[in-house]
XYZ file of C-alpha atoms in Angstrom:
638
model
C 72.117 76.514 112.741
C 69.363 75.781 110.248
C 66.840 77.816 112.296
C 69.207 80.770 112.361
C 70.041 80.241 108.598
C 73.739 79.982 109.451
C 76.402 77.943 107.751
C 79.931 76.923 108.783
C 82.263 79.854 108.185
C 79.539 82.515 108.768
C 80.445 85.441 110.993
C 78.161 86.002 114.032
C 77.782 88.458 116.913
C 77.440 86.894 120.327
C 75.941 88.857 123.157
C 75.657 87.977 126.838
C 73.010 88.876 129.399
C 75.387 91.575 130.618
C 75.407 93.137 127.130
C 78.966 92.032 126.457
C 79.676 91.419 122.721
C 82.208 89.600 120.707
C 82.385 88.261 117.140
C 83.196 84.736 116.031
C 83.087 82.290 113.129
C 80.632 79.456 113.452
C 81.348 75.771 112.738
C 78.875 72.936 112.684
C 79.120 70.356 115.493
C 76.680 67.414 115.180
C 77.393 66.285 118.696
C 76.219 69.557 120.197
C 72.494 69.817 121.277
C 70.408 72.328 119.322
C 69.877 74.565 122.332
C 73.636 74.738 123.108
C 76.739 76.247 121.645
C 80.392 75.428 122.331
C 82.950 78.181 122.810
C 86.519 78.216 124.087
C 87.705 79.814 127.338
C 88.860 82.974 125.606
C 85.469 83.672 124.106
C 83.705 82.888 127.377
C 85.963 85.367 129.171
C 85.346 88.017 126.579
C 81.605 87.587 127.071
C 81.923 87.282 130.865
C 79.801 84.080 130.738
C 80.024 80.689 132.307
C 78.753 77.249 131.257
C 74.929 77.118 131.117
C 74.659 80.923 130.738
C 72.334 82.271 128.013
C 73.805 84.096 124.995
C 72.184 85.522 121.930
C 73.472 84.907 118.384
C 73.081 87.260 115.425
C 74.423 86.687 111.955
C 76.638 89.326 110.424
C 76.558 90.023 106.731
C 79.190 92.667 106.004
C 82.107 92.920 108.427
C 84.574 95.566 107.277
C 88.318 95.005 106.942
C 90.391 96.639 109.653
C 92.582 99.629 108.700
C 94.261 100.120 112.090
C 94.295 98.217 115.326
C 95.891 99.191 118.651
C 96.564 96.435 121.274
C 98.260 96.134 124.687
C 99.834 93.067 126.319
C 98.778 91.735 129.727
C 101.680 92.331 132.097
C 102.137 88.835 133.689
C 102.264 87.168 130.269
C 105.228 89.149 129.069
C 107.428 88.958 132.135
C 110.951 87.870 131.161
C 110.302 88.287 127.445
C 112.631 90.560 125.513
C 112.489 91.635 121.909
C 109.906 93.237 119.723
C 106.359 91.901 120.507
C 105.048 93.288 117.222
C 107.607 91.515 114.962
C 107.853 88.302 117.049
C 104.208 87.684 117.928
C 101.590 89.992 116.407
C 102.593 90.265 112.792
C 103.059 86.503 112.342
C 99.748 85.881 114.177
C 97.686 88.140 111.826
C 99.652 86.966 108.774
C 98.536 83.352 109.309
C 94.896 84.112 108.763
C 92.330 86.914 108.726
C 91.207 87.450 112.334
C 87.956 88.818 113.680
C 88.422 91.282 116.567
C 86.195 93.301 118.809
C 87.222 96.249 120.997
C 87.697 95.157 124.550
C 88.404 91.510 123.667
C 91.481 89.606 124.741
C 93.228 87.184 122.501
C 96.139 84.798 122.978
C 99.143 84.471 120.696
C 101.290 81.291 121.009
C 104.825 81.615 119.746
C 108.420 80.810 120.836
C 107.221 78.507 123.711
C 105.194 81.393 125.200
C 101.524 82.380 125.321
C 101.009 86.081 125.438
C 97.635 87.702 126.037
C 96.782 90.973 124.225
C 93.780 93.227 124.729
C 92.194 95.059 121.781
C 92.086 98.740 122.777
C 90.930 100.410 119.583
C 90.020 99.457 115.984
C 89.250 101.379 112.859
C 86.492 100.902 111.971
C 84.955 100.463 115.420
C 83.921 98.426 117.348
C 84.668 95.248 115.302
C 86.374 94.315 112.016
C 88.631 91.810 110.279
C 92.351 92.147 110.727
C 94.361 91.155 107.638
C 97.985 91.239 106.611
C 97.399 94.766 105.242
C 96.124 96.094 108.593
C 98.419 98.607 110.395
C 99.097 97.103 113.799
C 100.252 99.142 116.813
C 101.309 97.569 120.089
C 101.734 99.769 123.159
C 104.719 99.457 125.411
C 102.877 99.859 128.733
C 101.268 96.504 129.571
C 97.881 96.276 131.236
C 98.019 95.084 134.833
C 96.404 91.701 135.376
C 94.536 93.032 138.455
C 92.794 95.674 136.306
C 91.780 93.086 133.702
C 90.517 90.718 136.426
C 88.375 93.430 137.897
C 86.748 93.916 134.439
C 86.522 90.187 133.957
C 84.792 89.626 137.314
C 82.208 92.364 137.028
C 79.308 91.716 139.330
C 76.039 90.390 137.701
C 72.729 89.014 138.933
C 74.190 85.538 139.153
C 76.822 86.803 141.601
C 74.212 87.998 144.107
C 72.325 85.558 146.329
C 69.383 85.893 148.656
C 67.589 88.754 147.012
C 65.601 87.186 144.199
C 62.336 88.808 145.103
C 63.995 92.240 145.458
C 65.777 91.823 142.113
C 62.437 91.168 140.341
C 61.151 94.519 141.577
C 64.421 96.308 140.759
C 64.606 94.891 137.291
C 61.020 96.021 136.594
C 61.841 99.548 137.673
C 65.262 99.871 136.066
C 65.526 97.514 133.022
C 62.049 98.186 131.561
C 62.309 102.034 131.412
C 65.885 101.971 130.136
C 65.511 99.070 127.600
C 61.859 99.379 126.531
C 60.642 102.929 127.157
C 57.995 102.469 124.396
C 56.034 100.136 126.756
C 55.208 103.067 129.068
C 54.711 105.526 126.204
C 52.188 103.162 124.603
C 50.047 102.804 127.698
C 50.341 106.508 128.576
C 52.098 106.441 132.011
C 55.381 107.567 133.297
C 57.556 104.772 134.589
C 58.507 104.529 138.239
C 62.210 105.307 138.093
C 64.034 105.931 141.399
C 64.549 103.324 144.149
C 65.411 103.591 147.890
C 67.054 100.416 149.177
C 67.046 99.949 152.958
C 68.455 97.244 155.191
C 71.741 96.081 156.658
C 74.064 95.526 153.661
C 74.346 94.574 149.973
C 72.965 97.815 148.474
C 75.959 98.914 146.404
C 76.525 95.297 145.150
C 72.932 95.185 143.812
C 73.291 98.596 142.225
C 76.581 97.655 140.452
C 75.075 94.380 139.288
C 72.066 96.143 137.751
C 74.367 98.657 136.030
C 76.606 95.866 134.621
C 73.650 93.693 133.442
C 72.048 96.468 131.399
C 75.369 97.990 130.273
C 74.750 101.392 132.000
C 77.378 103.769 133.375
C 77.615 103.652 137.201
C 78.146 106.779 139.223
C 78.645 106.419 143.001
C 77.848 109.236 145.455
C 79.027 108.510 148.998
C 76.800 110.519 151.325
C 79.510 110.852 154.054
C 82.093 112.136 151.559
C 79.869 114.565 149.705
C 78.764 116.372 152.848
C 81.654 118.733 153.185
C 82.087 121.565 155.604
C 82.381 124.127 152.796
C 78.969 125.605 152.030
C 78.145 125.233 148.400
C 80.781 122.630 147.602
C 78.483 119.712 148.325
C 75.735 121.025 146.065
C 78.292 121.595 143.324
C 79.502 117.997 143.608
C 75.921 116.698 143.276
C 75.315 118.833 140.182
C 78.528 117.627 138.476
C 77.588 114.017 139.133
C 74.052 114.395 137.717
C 75.424 116.268 134.657
C 77.970 113.533 133.878
C 75.336 110.907 134.220
C 73.035 112.666 131.744
C 75.960 113.021 129.281
C 76.753 109.260 129.604
C 73.244 107.809 129.668
C 72.006 105.178 130.125
C 73.376 105.638 133.583
C 72.613 104.691 137.234
C 73.462 107.157 140.020
C 73.816 105.354 143.323
C 73.696 107.434 146.465
C 75.128 105.424 149.362
C 74.303 106.465 152.942
C 71.465 108.803 151.900
C 70.759 109.479 155.542
C 74.017 111.509 155.672
C 72.809 113.819 152.897
C 69.167 113.946 153.820
C 68.687 113.245 157.551
C 65.506 113.944 159.429
C 65.160 117.667 160.147
C 65.294 117.140 163.908
C 68.616 115.346 163.485
C 70.267 118.092 161.395
C 73.161 119.641 163.289
C 74.599 122.070 160.759
C 73.628 124.443 158.059
C 75.061 122.336 155.246
C 72.450 119.631 155.172
C 69.338 121.585 154.257
C 70.664 123.185 151.013
C 71.974 119.751 149.984
C 68.504 118.246 150.353
C 66.996 121.006 148.339
C 69.613 120.603 145.671
C 69.091 116.823 145.537
C 65.299 117.191 145.170
C 65.813 119.755 142.451
C 68.230 117.537 140.512
C 65.948 114.407 140.752
C 62.889 116.376 139.802
C 64.866 117.910 136.896
C 65.827 114.543 135.344
C 64.008 114.324 132.015
C 62.088 111.085 131.282
C 64.152 110.651 128.095
C 67.495 111.149 129.851
C 67.725 107.417 130.662
C 69.147 108.072 134.165
C 67.960 106.127 137.163
C 68.730 107.172 140.742
C 69.171 104.503 143.373
C 69.900 105.308 147.034
C 70.627 103.274 150.131
C 70.313 103.553 153.900
C 70.320 101.141 156.792
C 67.054 102.560 158.279
C 64.590 104.425 156.176
C 63.159 106.249 159.217
C 66.411 108.201 159.368
C 65.616 109.929 156.061
C 63.981 113.304 155.587
C 60.275 112.649 154.602
C 60.660 115.244 151.861
C 62.964 112.814 150.043
C 60.679 109.813 150.497
C 57.693 111.239 148.720
C 56.281 109.817 145.432
C 58.103 111.342 142.514
C 61.454 111.436 144.263
C 61.989 107.858 145.296
C 59.046 106.011 143.878
C 59.680 102.629 145.465
C 61.275 101.573 148.748
C 62.671 98.011 148.765
C 63.674 96.171 151.901
C 67.049 94.334 151.514
C 66.511 92.358 154.760
C 68.578 89.743 156.442
C 68.503 86.509 154.407
C 66.682 83.409 155.587
C 68.107 79.803 155.489
C 67.344 79.347 151.787
C 68.791 82.676 150.808
C 71.960 81.986 152.943
C 72.468 78.643 151.141
C 72.292 80.447 147.783
C 74.867 82.980 149.017
C 77.162 80.310 150.372
C 77.086 78.461 147.023
C 78.108 81.625 145.216
C 80.983 82.331 147.631
C 82.271 78.722 147.642
C 81.982 78.034 143.861
C 85.711 78.558 143.386
C 86.785 77.099 146.770
C 88.282 73.668 147.101
C 85.827 71.983 149.410
C 86.085 68.572 151.060
C 83.221 66.151 150.461
C 82.111 66.434 154.083
C 81.223 70.110 153.746
C 77.479 70.551 154.247
C 76.486 73.988 153.083
C 72.878 73.417 153.990
C 73.757 72.710 157.634
C 76.007 75.862 157.658
C 73.147 77.982 156.275
C 70.827 76.713 159.004
C 73.391 77.631 161.653
C 74.095 81.147 160.477
C 70.870 82.920 161.575
C 71.155 86.643 161.173
C 74.195 86.532 158.794
C 74.094 88.726 155.715
C 76.158 88.229 152.497
C 79.215 90.036 153.822
C 79.199 87.944 156.990
C 79.016 84.696 154.934
C 81.829 85.879 152.701
C 83.915 86.544 155.861
C 82.939 83.088 157.211
C 84.224 81.396 154.029
C 87.520 83.392 154.240
C 87.988 82.447 157.873
C 87.403 78.781 157.063
C 90.005 78.867 154.256
C 92.460 80.648 156.531
C 91.973 77.965 159.224
C 92.819 75.293 156.629
C 96.094 77.139 155.865
C 96.863 77.396 159.568
C 96.437 73.666 159.894
C 98.987 73.058 157.081
C 101.413 75.731 158.343
C 103.796 73.072 159.800
C 104.477 71.768 156.280
C 104.833 75.127 154.645
C 108.332 76.654 154.430
C 107.664 80.410 154.716
C 111.296 81.170 153.783
C 110.884 79.690 150.333
C 109.553 81.777 147.448
C 107.415 78.950 146.139
C 105.300 76.343 147.919
C 105.593 72.661 147.034
C 102.761 71.510 144.663
C 102.058 68.560 146.957
C 101.300 70.958 149.836
C 99.037 73.063 147.621
C 97.153 70.004 146.470
C 96.602 68.978 150.100
C 94.744 72.204 150.870
C 91.096 71.259 151.137
C 88.575 73.172 153.243
C 86.602 70.865 155.593
C 83.401 71.035 157.586
C 85.603 71.386 160.716
C 87.208 74.525 159.280
C 83.744 76.011 158.848
C 82.849 74.941 162.340
C 85.944 76.808 163.660
C 84.922 79.868 161.604
C 81.440 79.807 163.027
C 82.778 79.748 166.554
C 84.965 82.809 165.800
C 82.298 84.953 164.146
C 78.888 86.330 164.760
C 76.471 88.370 162.663
C 77.355 92.122 162.759
C 74.022 92.981 161.192
C 72.335 91.787 164.434
C 75.079 92.702 166.851
C 73.488 95.920 168.251
C 70.581 93.868 169.597
C 71.576 90.438 170.879
C 70.169 87.780 168.568
C 70.818 84.144 169.157
C 69.422 80.613 168.553
C 69.231 79.398 172.179
C 70.747 76.075 173.256
C 68.221 75.630 176.064
C 66.082 72.521 175.701
C 63.027 71.206 177.576
C 65.348 68.747 179.355
C 67.330 71.661 180.771
C 64.346 73.150 182.636
C 61.714 71.884 185.037
C 58.577 72.352 182.920
C 55.232 70.732 183.209
C 53.893 68.883 180.113
C 50.836 71.047 180.129
C 52.888 74.351 179.732
C 55.148 72.709 177.140
C 52.140 71.569 175.039
C 50.505 75.061 175.219
C 53.734 76.772 174.012
C 54.105 74.218 171.200
C 50.585 74.803 169.972
C 50.892 78.570 170.134
C 54.462 79.091 168.873
C 55.862 75.988 167.196
C 52.880 74.908 165.093
C 52.447 78.303 163.260
C 56.168 78.378 162.504
C 56.363 74.790 161.192
C 52.930 74.330 159.664
C 51.734 77.728 158.305
C 49.923 75.989 155.455
C 47.502 74.369 157.947
C 46.307 77.782 159.184
C 45.801 78.934 155.570
C 43.919 75.770 154.766
C 41.427 76.372 157.614
C 41.309 80.149 157.052
C 42.548 81.057 160.547
C 45.182 83.498 161.725
C 47.698 82.124 164.303
C 48.246 83.990 167.516
C 51.077 86.601 167.504
C 51.707 86.926 171.255
C 51.321 85.234 174.630
C 51.752 86.417 178.236
C 53.718 84.189 180.650
C 52.849 85.116 184.165
C 53.877 83.849 187.502
C 56.283 84.496 190.466
C 59.767 85.783 189.660
C 62.381 82.973 189.235
C 60.020 80.373 187.841
C 61.769 80.154 184.508
C 59.741 82.334 182.122
C 62.862 83.388 180.169
C 64.154 79.760 180.007
C 60.759 78.584 178.677
C 60.923 81.262 175.956
C 64.419 80.148 175.060
C 63.407 76.425 175.028
C 60.571 76.955 172.635
C 62.911 79.122 170.359
C 65.368 76.258 170.379
C 62.714 73.760 169.433
C 61.491 75.928 166.593
C 65.140 76.700 165.549
C 64.182 80.392 165.612
C 66.198 83.431 166.486
C 65.673 84.802 169.935
C 65.720 88.409 170.980
C 65.353 89.278 174.683
C 64.620 92.791 175.767
C 64.017 93.970 179.307
C 61.552 96.891 179.325
C 63.664 98.742 181.773
C 66.299 99.011 179.018
C 63.750 100.773 176.865
C 63.000 103.241 179.569
C 66.488 103.933 181.021
C 69.275 103.150 178.576
C 67.705 104.123 175.247
C 66.804 107.731 175.855
C 65.669 110.299 173.362
C 63.226 108.528 171.014
C 61.520 105.545 172.751
C 59.156 104.942 169.837
C 62.106 104.770 167.380
C 63.880 102.304 169.738
C 60.869 100.043 169.834
C 60.609 100.204 166.009
C 64.284 99.219 165.770
C 63.726 96.154 168.008
C 60.724 94.998 166.001
C 62.518 95.712 162.672
C 65.389 93.578 163.861
C 62.977 90.799 164.836
C 61.388 90.911 161.356
C 64.843 90.842 159.753
C 65.839 87.829 161.858
C 62.608 85.899 161.179
C 61.735 83.261 162.182
C 62.196 84.981 165.480
C 60.819 84.957 169.009
C 60.824 88.419 170.691
C 60.836 88.175 174.467
C 59.778 91.262 176.426
C 60.652 90.823 180.043
C 58.951 92.761 182.884
C 56.397 94.079 180.461
C 54.063 94.968 183.356
C 56.345 98.010 183.986
C 54.761 99.686 180.944
C 51.602 97.604 180.406
C 50.374 98.338 183.955
C 47.063 100.200 184.449
C 49.196 102.902 186.166
C 52.320 102.637 183.969
C 52.798 106.339 184.151
C 54.211 105.974 187.660
C 57.070 103.810 186.320
C 58.267 105.863 183.368
C 55.884 108.760 182.862
C 55.174 109.778 179.344
C 57.986 107.644 177.927
C 56.329 104.426 179.338
C 53.020 105.234 177.660
C 54.811 106.008 174.354
C 56.771 102.749 174.496
C 53.546 100.765 175.332
C 51.641 102.390 172.510
C 54.438 101.789 170.019
C 54.639 98.107 171.003
C 50.889 97.782 170.320
C 51.233 99.560 166.975
C 54.026 97.247 165.953
C 52.036 94.215 166.925
C 48.986 95.402 165.103
C 50.988 95.926 161.958
C 52.771 92.515 162.216
C 51.681 90.161 159.475
C 51.446 86.456 160.200
C 53.760 85.946 157.266
C 56.575 87.689 159.084
C 57.208 84.648 161.341
C 57.660 86.761 164.444
C 56.132 85.726 167.738
C 56.117 87.996 170.922
C 56.273 86.561 174.364
C 55.652 88.913 177.224
C 56.579 88.153 180.791
C 54.953 89.550 183.922
C 54.318 88.712 187.520
C 50.530 88.835 187.195
C 48.010 89.188 184.416
C 45.520 91.102 186.485
C 47.750 94.194 186.633
C 48.056 94.441 182.812
C 45.870 97.022 180.972
C 43.070 95.180 179.101
C 44.020 96.845 175.801
C 47.046 94.394 175.653
C 44.653 91.399 175.499
C 42.900 92.517 172.357
C 42.725 89.811 169.687
C 45.880 89.816 167.606
C 48.074 91.055 170.486
C 48.666 89.011 173.619
C 45.565 86.964 173.241
C 46.717 83.997 175.332
C 47.770 83.676 178.963
C 49.885 80.859 180.404
C 50.483 80.618 184.089
C 54.029 79.558 185.079
C 53.412 78.221 188.671
C 55.892 77.301 191.315
C 57.681 74.054 190.318
C 56.067 70.844 191.480
C 58.026 67.897 192.849
C 58.930 66.404 189.513
C 60.006 69.817 188.170
C 62.209 70.533 191.254
C 63.794 67.100 190.831
C 64.655 68.017 187.216
C 66.012 71.373 188.257
C 68.321 69.809 190.878
C 69.622 67.225 188.407
C 70.285 69.784 185.686
C 71.967 72.232 188.021
C 74.225 69.579 189.500
C 74.991 67.496 186.511
C 78.463 68.921 186.072
C 79.289 69.000 189.774
C 80.962 66.234 191.832
C 78.218 64.810 194.058
C 78.664 62.593 197.169
C 76.936 59.149 197.090
C 74.824 60.030 200.038
C 73.123 63.067 198.376
C 69.366 62.307 198.185
C 67.630 64.340 195.540
C 64.162 63.244 196.738
C 64.992 64.526 200.235
C 65.954 67.923 198.685
C 62.728 67.911 196.691
C 60.626 67.288 199.869
C 62.399 70.049 201.714
C 62.004 72.693 198.998
C 58.224 72.979 198.756
C 57.083 76.394 197.428
C 60.698 77.166 196.217
C 61.023 78.810 192.782
C 63.389 77.456 190.171
C 65.998 80.101 190.997
C 65.705 79.327 194.713
C 66.462 75.656 193.966
């Protein structure tokens, strides 16, 4: 207090990171650390802050007396109460002492064995003042619904979003700095980068709302699917109205969800409505004045679906990937979603985060809800559904356990990765007949870079990105790829090249890009390309014509553009390396070959034991006899 030159009884303005304000009277507390302040629950709720949040304090010299104040009660606090709220509660409350009030604040009045919450709707002067016994007090008769107040109370902020720390740093640079400190850019003589395109599975609108709430900006939502109407001219009019409203209410953020519906690639345009909308959107964005304090943010699942005209510099200046979170990010998201949940001591969020490869924030929220629902199901036998109330003892017994999360995990999968099957395989080395030499080679090529990337940086080398497994069909190339993925605890994507050529028609290059994008999002990930010789053959044209060449070229382009930091390893499978075009063996592509030979005696013995471990076996069955009789058999033959 000495540093701020404040004394007990002084009036101060408190402001949160989300630009929420309230006014209070300070009192000295010698037990409170110098870098901390104590505030009651009402003040915390008015500021939208929690314990350990940062708030700013500013002394107020002259706070005017209030001439008029208008308040409304919160509905669930006045249920069953009859009589005049003004006479019974408000007038005595303000007659007791002079009260500091701020528009938007909620205060509690205790009287007649009741606690009623009121919200300050309007004051004169605005936005804060001192209510005295001479103030004219008006109380509305239409209470505010608790749900509406809770929505306001629980506005999303940066602390409510997990797994996107790096992306938030970029977004804050582009949004907060131009809106809060435009003089920085004016001083150095450059225009700030203003508009942002977010791409990736989910979480875009949550981020945009959080940014708007944190900086106190108005938020305008444009849904791409809704705004594209059949009526020519109506869509452009809707866009113009939104941009006009945003400029009137600046600072503001315009968020365009599903931008690909408004501005699809030209070859994907089916009607005559889309093109004028694109032109109108470009005109409106270009027409935003630098001093208008309006930022445009847009979102799409895949940026390659967007018209290139919209992606040029000056329209959307930065493209930010909101990818699928990794294990650390998932743990952060889980902690946010479970902060108000009643968890048992055995719940291990770190273990859950490690087992939810490919899950995004919405998936993890659904997982937590399913776990809570499972706990309720388990207690259903002691809950009397006919009663209006549930016994307090039953409510106290509701505790979400690790087993509830285990059940939820078994019931769910990650929708963000559902289009292309992504899994963490359960196959282990013990499940396959594999020579130690092959196992050691795969560990050196795949596992070591995943688990010890710092060693490669230390020695200034780049780890391999791909390997060819070659050998007769049925020798376990797919199982080997799954086993090494299991050992690395990496996601596993298996694609048969025939699928690229036959099922996914239309744009083979785009399909390959989607597969590699999914692998990057699911990193650490092993991408297994089976029967790659069908397109990597010296004469691949005879298998798929031009499409085969295009798929092969796109695979090579994706591999060349794959950074070692992406934690994606590609395993190709073929029956023979000598039929593969030499261009695939260039350094940085498939620069290693591992032969997967026919299983030897020990491998065949392992295969027999694994295949028959769950089958009833007669005592006279001799595995060694079977091994001797199956020379030159493949694993699938055994």
